[in-house]
Amino acid sequence: MVSFIIQARSGSTRLPNKILLPFYKDKCILDLMIEKLSSITNTNVLVATTLNSRDDRIVHVAEKHNVKCFRGEESDVLERFISAAEQNNINKIIRVCSDNPFLDVESIQELLETIQKNPSAEYISFDINGTPSIKTHYGFWTEYVTLDALRKVRDLTREPVYHEHVTNYIYSHPDKFDIVWIRSSASKLIEGIPVRLTIDTEVDFANAQKIYSDFEQMGIKHTIQGIVNYLSNQPSIISKMKVEIEKNSK
């Protein structure tokens, strides 16, 4: 079975506690992420946070949803993922960043189907106009990696950048891994549009909160097409997103 491992901590430099702040009604972003992923059949959800006491609240959110929470290394995120997977008998991982409330369920289903069709793959991700989706600011996509691939990264490098950014070494060294890229048709929908729905700053948070609230009130599904259609009538939000993209690298 494939398991989602949500990478979560509260110590963000640019916006501390961003995944725990009130986001929609009485729910925080982590609440919404766990609910969304828990609704996907034939998968499990695990939250991987740190041993820092400030992340006790993350554990409480996970417990509220009856989801397991692993606590490990704060700076060595690669080791945290390996230990979380080993202790929970997880071999097939979909890595999820906890600051992306607009994860696209249709794309997750596409990823799950691709995993099933490619049993030998060590890493599967979306190619978004030539860039690995994890390096983009859109906030729509996840990535798949095996526990064995993560162990291989640990064996091959001790460079801090590759231990902080869990999968960076894999797509930077494609000759060493069995990699499958999904060239999603959805990437054409956002080509040339400054969409930023990953959350790093107060402006990112306010933009996402406004969009999420509007979608819920209008009963619109959180699809990429729906978001593109919505933003086409929101020049003010688009302008703010463009500024944040220029100011902040993902």
PDB file of N, CA, C and O in Angstrom, residues 140-186:
ATOM      1  N   PHE A 140       0.203  22.358  -6.250  1.00  0.00           N
ATOM      2  CA  PHE A 140      -0.830  21.404  -6.674  1.00  0.00           C
ATOM      3  C   PHE A 140      -0.388  19.944  -6.584  1.00  0.00           C
ATOM      4  O   PHE A 140      -1.229  19.051  -6.535  1.00  0.00           O
ATOM      5  N   TRP A 141       0.923  19.681  -6.600  1.00  0.00           N
ATOM      6  CA  TRP A 141       1.395  18.316  -6.857  1.00  0.00           C
ATOM      7  C   TRP A 141       2.203  17.711  -5.715  1.00  0.00           C
ATOM      8  O   TRP A 141       2.812  18.418  -4.914  1.00  0.00           O
ATOM      9  N   THR A 142       2.191  16.379  -5.689  1.00  0.00           N
ATOM     10  CA  THR A 142       2.989  15.608  -4.751  1.00  0.00           C
ATOM     11  C   THR A 142       4.035  14.817  -5.534  1.00  0.00           C
ATOM     12  O   THR A 142       4.085  14.888  -6.764  1.00  0.00           O
ATOM     13  N   GLU A 143       4.849  14.022  -4.823  1.00  0.00           N
ATOM     14  CA  GLU A 143       5.864  13.198  -5.479  1.00  0.00           C
ATOM     15  C   GLU A 143       5.963  11.844  -4.775  1.00  0.00           C
ATOM     16  O   GLU A 143       5.722  11.740  -3.576  1.00  0.00           O
ATOM     17  N   TYR A 144       6.308  10.830  -5.545  1.00  0.00           N
ATOM     18  CA  TYR A 144       6.433   9.464  -5.031  1.00  0.00           C
ATOM     19  C   TYR A 144       7.894   9.070  -4.950  1.00  0.00           C
ATOM     20  O   TYR A 144       8.691   9.385  -5.850  1.00  0.00           O
ATOM     21  N   VAL A 145       8.255   8.366  -3.872  1.00  0.00           N
ATOM     22  CA  VAL A 145       9.620   7.870  -3.722  1.00  0.00           C
ATOM     23  C   VAL A 145       9.584   6.598  -2.877  1.00  0.00           C
ATOM     24  O   VAL A 145       8.717   6.443  -2.011  1.00  0.00           O
ATOM     25  N   THR A 146      10.497   5.695  -3.140  1.00  0.00           N
ATOM     26  CA  THR A 146      10.566   4.470  -2.340  1.00  0.00           C
ATOM     27  C   THR A 146      11.522   4.655  -1.161  1.00  0.00           C
ATOM     28  O   THR A 146      12.440   5.484  -1.205  1.00  0.00           O
ATOM     29  N   LEU A 147      11.301   3.854  -0.136  1.00  0.00           N
ATOM     30  CA  LEU A 147      12.209   3.876   1.009  1.00  0.00           C
ATOM     31  C   LEU A 147      13.620   3.495   0.581  1.00  0.00           C
ATOM     32  O   LEU A 147      14.603   4.108   1.034  1.00  0.00           O
ATOM     33  N   ASP A 148      13.750   2.526  -0.305  1.00  0.00           N
ATOM     34  CA  ASP A 148      15.077   2.114  -0.776  1.00  0.00           C
ATOM     35  C   ASP A 148      15.805   3.258  -1.470  1.00  0.00           C
ATOM     36  O   ASP A 148      17.023   3.414  -1.328  1.00  0.00           O
ATOM     37  N   ALA A 149      15.065   4.073  -2.223  1.00  0.00           N
ATOM     38  CA  ALA A 149      15.691   5.217  -2.902  1.00  0.00           C
ATOM     39  C   ALA A 149      16.208   6.233  -1.882  1.00  0.00           C
ATOM     40  O   ALA A 149      17.294   6.797  -2.051  1.00  0.00           O
ATOM     41  N   LEU A 150      15.436   6.456  -0.827  1.00  0.00           N
ATOM     42  CA  LEU A 150      15.883   7.392   0.212  1.00  0.00           C
ATOM     43  C   LEU A 150      17.117   6.861   0.933  1.00  0.00           C
ATOM     44  O   LEU A 150      18.040   7.622   1.247  1.00  0.00           O
ATOM     45  N   ARG A 151      17.140   5.569   1.189  1.00  0.00           N
ATOM     46  CA  ARG A 151      18.334   4.969   1.801  1.00  0.00           C
ATOM     47  C   ARG A 151      19.544   5.111   0.882  1.00  0.00           C
ATOM     48  O   ARG A 151      20.671   5.355   1.343  1.00  0.00           O
ATOM     49  N   LYS A 152      19.304   4.972  -0.412  1.00  0.00           N
ATOM     50  CA  LYS A 152      20.395   5.118  -1.372  1.00  0.00           C
ATOM     51  C   LYS A 152      20.957   6.540  -1.336  1.00  0.00           C
ATOM     52  O   LYS A 152      22.182   6.729  -1.381  1.00  0.00           O
ATOM     53  N   VAL A 153      20.074   7.534  -1.241  1.00  0.00           N
ATOM     54  CA  VAL A 153      20.528   8.918  -1.135  1.00  0.00           C
ATOM     55  C   VAL A 153      21.399   9.087   0.111  1.00  0.00           C
ATOM     56  O   VAL A 153      22.474   9.699   0.055  1.00  0.00           O
ATOM     57  N   ARG A 154      20.947   8.531   1.223  1.00  0.00           N
ATOM     58  CA  ARG A 154      21.716   8.636   2.467  1.00  0.00           C
ATOM     59  C   ARG A 154      23.111   8.023   2.318  1.00  0.00           C
ATOM     60  O   ARG A 154      24.096   8.561   2.840  1.00  0.00           O
ATOM     61  N   ASP A 155      23.182   6.922   1.587  1.00  0.00           N
ATOM     62  CA  ASP A 155      24.471   6.253   1.388  1.00  0.00           C
ATOM     63  C   ASP A 155      25.386   7.026   0.444  1.00  0.00           C
ATOM     64  O   ASP A 155      26.613   6.958   0.566  1.00  0.00           O
ATOM     65  N   LEU A 156      24.791   7.762  -0.489  1.00  0.00           N
ATOM     66  CA  LEU A 156      25.574   8.409  -1.533  1.00  0.00           C
ATOM     67  C   LEU A 156      26.067   9.809  -1.176  1.00  0.00           C
ATOM     68  O   LEU A 156      27.047  10.289  -1.748  1.00  0.00           O
ATOM     69  N   THR A 157      25.396  10.490  -0.243  1.00  0.00           N
ATOM     70  CA  THR A 157      25.792  11.869   0.033  1.00  0.00           C
ATOM     71  C   THR A 157      25.518  12.263   1.478  1.00  0.00           C
ATOM     72  O   THR A 157      24.533  11.819   2.078  1.00  0.00           O
ATOM     73  N   ARG A 158      26.416  13.117   1.995  1.00  0.00           N
ATOM     74  CA  ARG A 158      26.202  13.728   3.311  1.00  0.00           C
ATOM     75  C   ARG A 158      26.023  15.237   3.172  1.00  0.00           C
ATOM     76  O   ARG A 158      25.956  15.962   4.178  1.00  0.00           O
ATOM     77  N   GLU A 159      25.930  15.732   1.945  1.00  0.00           N
ATOM     78  CA  GLU A 159      25.768  17.171   1.740  1.00  0.00           C
ATOM     79  C   GLU A 159      24.457  17.646   2.377  1.00  0.00           C
ATOM     80  O   GLU A 159      23.395  17.079   2.104  1.00  0.00           O
ATOM     81  N   PRO A 160      24.520  18.672   3.227  1.00  0.00           N
ATOM     82  CA  PRO A 160      23.328  19.133   3.953  1.00  0.00           C
ATOM     83  C   PRO A 160      22.126  19.447   3.056  1.00  0.00           C
ATOM     84  O   PRO A 160      20.985  19.162   3.432  1.00  0.00           O
ATOM     85  N   VAL A 161      22.372  20.027   1.876  1.00  0.00           N
ATOM     86  CA  VAL A 161      21.256  20.401   1.013  1.00  0.00           C
ATOM     87  C   VAL A 161      20.419  19.192   0.629  1.00  0.00           C
ATOM     88  O   VAL A 161      19.189  19.271   0.514  1.00  0.00           O
ATOM     89  N   TYR A 162      21.062  18.042   0.458  1.00  0.00           N
ATOM     90  CA  TYR A 162      20.338  16.844   0.044  1.00  0.00           C
ATOM     91  C   TYR A 162      19.664  16.145   1.221  1.00  0.00           C
ATOM     92  O   TYR A 162      18.802  15.274   1.019  1.00  0.00           O
ATOM     93  N   HIS A 163      20.059  16.511   2.423  1.00  0.00           N
ATOM     94  CA  HIS A 163      19.411  15.945   3.605  1.00  0.00           C
ATOM     95  C   HIS A 163      18.285  16.856   4.099  1.00  0.00           C
ATOM     96  O   HIS A 163      17.386  16.401   4.802  1.00  0.00           O
ATOM     97  N   GLU A 164      18.344  18.117   3.713  1.00  0.00           N
ATOM     98  CA  GLU A 164      17.251  19.040   4.031  1.00  0.00           C
ATOM     99  C   GLU A 164      16.128  18.915   3.013  1.00  0.00           C
ATOM    100  O   GLU A 164      14.944  18.926   3.366  1.00  0.00           O
ATOM    101  N   HIS A 165      16.488  18.795   1.741  1.00  0.00           N
ATOM    102  CA  HIS A 165      15.496  18.662   0.661  1.00  0.00           C
ATOM    103  C   HIS A 165      15.509  17.199   0.200  1.00  0.00           C
ATOM    104  O   HIS A 165      16.370  16.785  -0.576  1.00  0.00           O
ATOM    105  N   VAL A 166      14.541  16.462   0.665  1.00  0.00           N
ATOM    106  CA  VAL A 166      14.562  14.999   0.673  1.00  0.00           C
ATOM    107  C   VAL A 166      14.848  14.356  -0.677  1.00  0.00           C
ATOM    108  O   VAL A 166      15.633  13.416  -0.773  1.00  0.00           O
ATOM    109  N   THR A 167      14.244  14.856  -1.733  1.00  0.00           N
ATOM    110  CA  THR A 167      14.342  14.190  -3.037  1.00  0.00           C
ATOM    111  C   THR A 167      15.242  14.911  -4.030  1.00  0.00           C
ATOM    112  O   THR A 167      15.398  14.451  -5.167  1.00  0.00           O
ATOM    113  N   ASN A 168      15.830  16.014  -3.619  1.00  0.00           N
ATOM    114  CA  ASN A 168      16.643  16.830  -4.529  1.00  0.00           C
ATOM    115  C   ASN A 168      17.757  16.025  -5.187  1.00  0.00           C
ATOM    116  O   ASN A 168      18.012  16.151  -6.386  1.00  0.00           O
ATOM    117  N   TYR A 169      18.430  15.171  -4.420  1.00  0.00           N
ATOM    118  CA  TYR A 169      19.536  14.390  -4.973  1.00  0.00           C
ATOM    119  C   TYR A 169      19.049  13.448  -6.074  1.00  0.00           C
ATOM    120  O   TYR A 169      19.758  13.223  -7.060  1.00  0.00           O
ATOM    121  N   ILE A 170      17.858  12.935  -5.920  1.00  0.00           N
ATOM    122  CA  ILE A 170      17.341  11.949  -6.881  1.00  0.00           C
ATOM    123  C   ILE A 170      17.153  12.566  -8.252  1.00  0.00           C
ATOM    124  O   ILE A 170      17.686  12.075  -9.251  1.00  0.00           O
ATOM    125  N   TYR A 171      16.415  13.684  -8.325  1.00  0.00           N
ATOM    126  CA  TYR A 171      16.180  14.255  -9.655  1.00  0.00           C
ATOM    127  C   TYR A 171      17.382  15.050 -10.161  1.00  0.00           C
ATOM    128  O   TYR A 171      17.447  15.374 -11.345  1.00  0.00           O
ATOM    129  N   SER A 172      18.339  15.320  -9.275  1.00  0.00           N
ATOM    130  CA  SER A 172      19.587  15.958  -9.715  1.00  0.00           C
ATOM    131  C   SER A 172      20.592  14.942 -10.248  1.00  0.00           C
ATOM    132  O   SER A 172      21.564  15.315 -10.906  1.00  0.00           O
ATOM    133  N   HIS A 173      20.362  13.658  -9.961  1.00  0.00           N
ATOM    134  CA  HIS A 173      21.249  12.576 -10.415  1.00  0.00           C
ATOM    135  C   HIS A 173      20.399  11.465 -11.045  1.00  0.00           C
ATOM    136  O   HIS A 173      20.332  10.340 -10.537  1.00  0.00           O
ATOM    137  N   PRO A 174      19.729  11.779 -12.145  1.00  0.00           N
ATOM    138  CA  PRO A 174      18.777  10.825 -12.739  1.00  0.00           C
ATOM    139  C   PRO A 174      19.419   9.526 -13.222  1.00  0.00           C
ATOM    140  O   PRO A 174      18.719   8.520 -13.388  1.00  0.00           O
ATOM    141  N   ASP A 175      20.736   9.538 -13.447  1.00  0.00           N
ATOM    142  CA  ASP A 175      21.417   8.330 -13.905  1.00  0.00           C
ATOM    143  C   ASP A 175      21.522   7.269 -12.809  1.00  0.00           C
ATOM    144  O   ASP A 175      21.781   6.092 -13.099  1.00  0.00           O
ATOM    145  N   LYS A 176      21.297   7.650 -11.561  1.00  0.00           N
ATOM    146  CA  LYS A 176      21.459   6.727 -10.445  1.00  0.00           C
ATOM    147  C   LYS A 176      20.139   6.115  -9.976  1.00  0.00           C
ATOM    148  O   LYS A 176      20.133   5.263  -9.076  1.00  0.00           O
ATOM    149  N   PHE A 177      19.016   6.553 -10.551  1.00  0.00           N
ATOM    150  CA  PHE A 177      17.704   6.119 -10.073  1.00  0.00           C
ATOM    151  C   PHE A 177      16.771   5.796 -11.248  1.00  0.00           C
ATOM    152  O   PHE A 177      16.938   6.324 -12.347  1.00  0.00           O
ATOM    153  N   ASP A 178      15.792   4.962 -10.963  1.00  0.00           N
ATOM    154  CA  ASP A 178      14.735   4.654 -11.941  1.00  0.00           C
ATOM    155  C   ASP A 178      13.635   5.703 -11.737  1.00  0.00           C
ATOM    156  O   ASP A 178      12.858   5.625 -10.780  1.00  0.00           O
ATOM    157  N   ILE A 179      13.604   6.685 -12.632  1.00  0.00           N
ATOM    158  CA  ILE A 179      12.703   7.834 -12.491  1.00  0.00           C
ATOM    159  C   ILE A 179      11.652   7.827 -13.598  1.00  0.00           C
ATOM    160  O   ILE A 179      11.956   7.564 -14.758  1.00  0.00           O
ATOM    161  N   VAL A 180      10.424   8.122 -13.224  1.00  0.00           N
ATOM    162  CA  VAL A 180       9.331   8.277 -14.183  1.00  0.00           C
ATOM    163  C   VAL A 180       8.761   9.682 -14.020  1.00  0.00           C
ATOM    164  O   VAL A 180       8.429  10.098 -12.903  1.00  0.00           O
ATOM    165  N   TRP A 181       8.645  10.396 -15.137  1.00  0.00           N
ATOM    166  CA  TRP A 181       8.056  11.739 -15.114  1.00  0.00           C
ATOM    167  C   TRP A 181       6.655  11.699 -15.707  1.00  0.00           C
ATOM    168  O   TRP A 181       6.429  11.098 -16.748  1.00  0.00           O
ATOM    169  N   ILE A 182       5.741  12.364 -15.045  1.00  0.00           N
ATOM    170  CA  ILE A 182       4.378  12.525 -15.552  1.00  0.00           C
ATOM    171  C   ILE A 182       4.280  13.918 -16.161  1.00  0.00           C
ATOM    172  O   ILE A 182       4.461  14.919 -15.466  1.00  0.00           O
ATOM    173  N   ARG A 183       4.014  13.968 -17.436  1.00  0.00           N
ATOM    174  CA  ARG A 183       3.856  15.261 -18.106  1.00  0.00           C
ATOM    175  C   ARG A 183       2.362  15.572 -18.158  1.00  0.00           C
ATOM    176  O   ARG A 183       1.672  15.249 -19.115  1.00  0.00           O
ATOM    177  N   SER A 184       1.896  16.171 -17.099  1.00  0.00           N
ATOM    178  CA  SER A 184       0.473  16.401 -16.903  1.00  0.00           C
ATOM    179  C   SER A 184      -0.071  17.441 -17.872  1.00  0.00           C
ATOM    180  O   SER A 184       0.554  18.476 -18.114  1.00  0.00           O
ATOM    181  N   SER A 185      -1.241  17.155 -18.417  1.00  0.00           N
ATOM    182  CA  SER A 185      -1.902  18.122 -19.297  1.00  0.00           C
ATOM    183  C   SER A 185      -2.286  19.380 -18.525  1.00  0.00           C
ATOM    184  O   SER A 185      -2.439  20.460 -19.106  1.00  0.00           O
ATOM    185  N   ALA A 186      -2.414  19.242 -17.193  1.00  0.00           N
ATOM    186  CA  ALA A 186      -2.796  20.388 -16.373  1.00  0.00           C
ATOM    187  C   ALA A 186      -1.733  21.476 -16.389  1.00  0.00           C
ATOM    188  O   ALA A 186      -2.029  22.651 -16.153  1.00  0.00           O
TER     189      ALA A 186
END
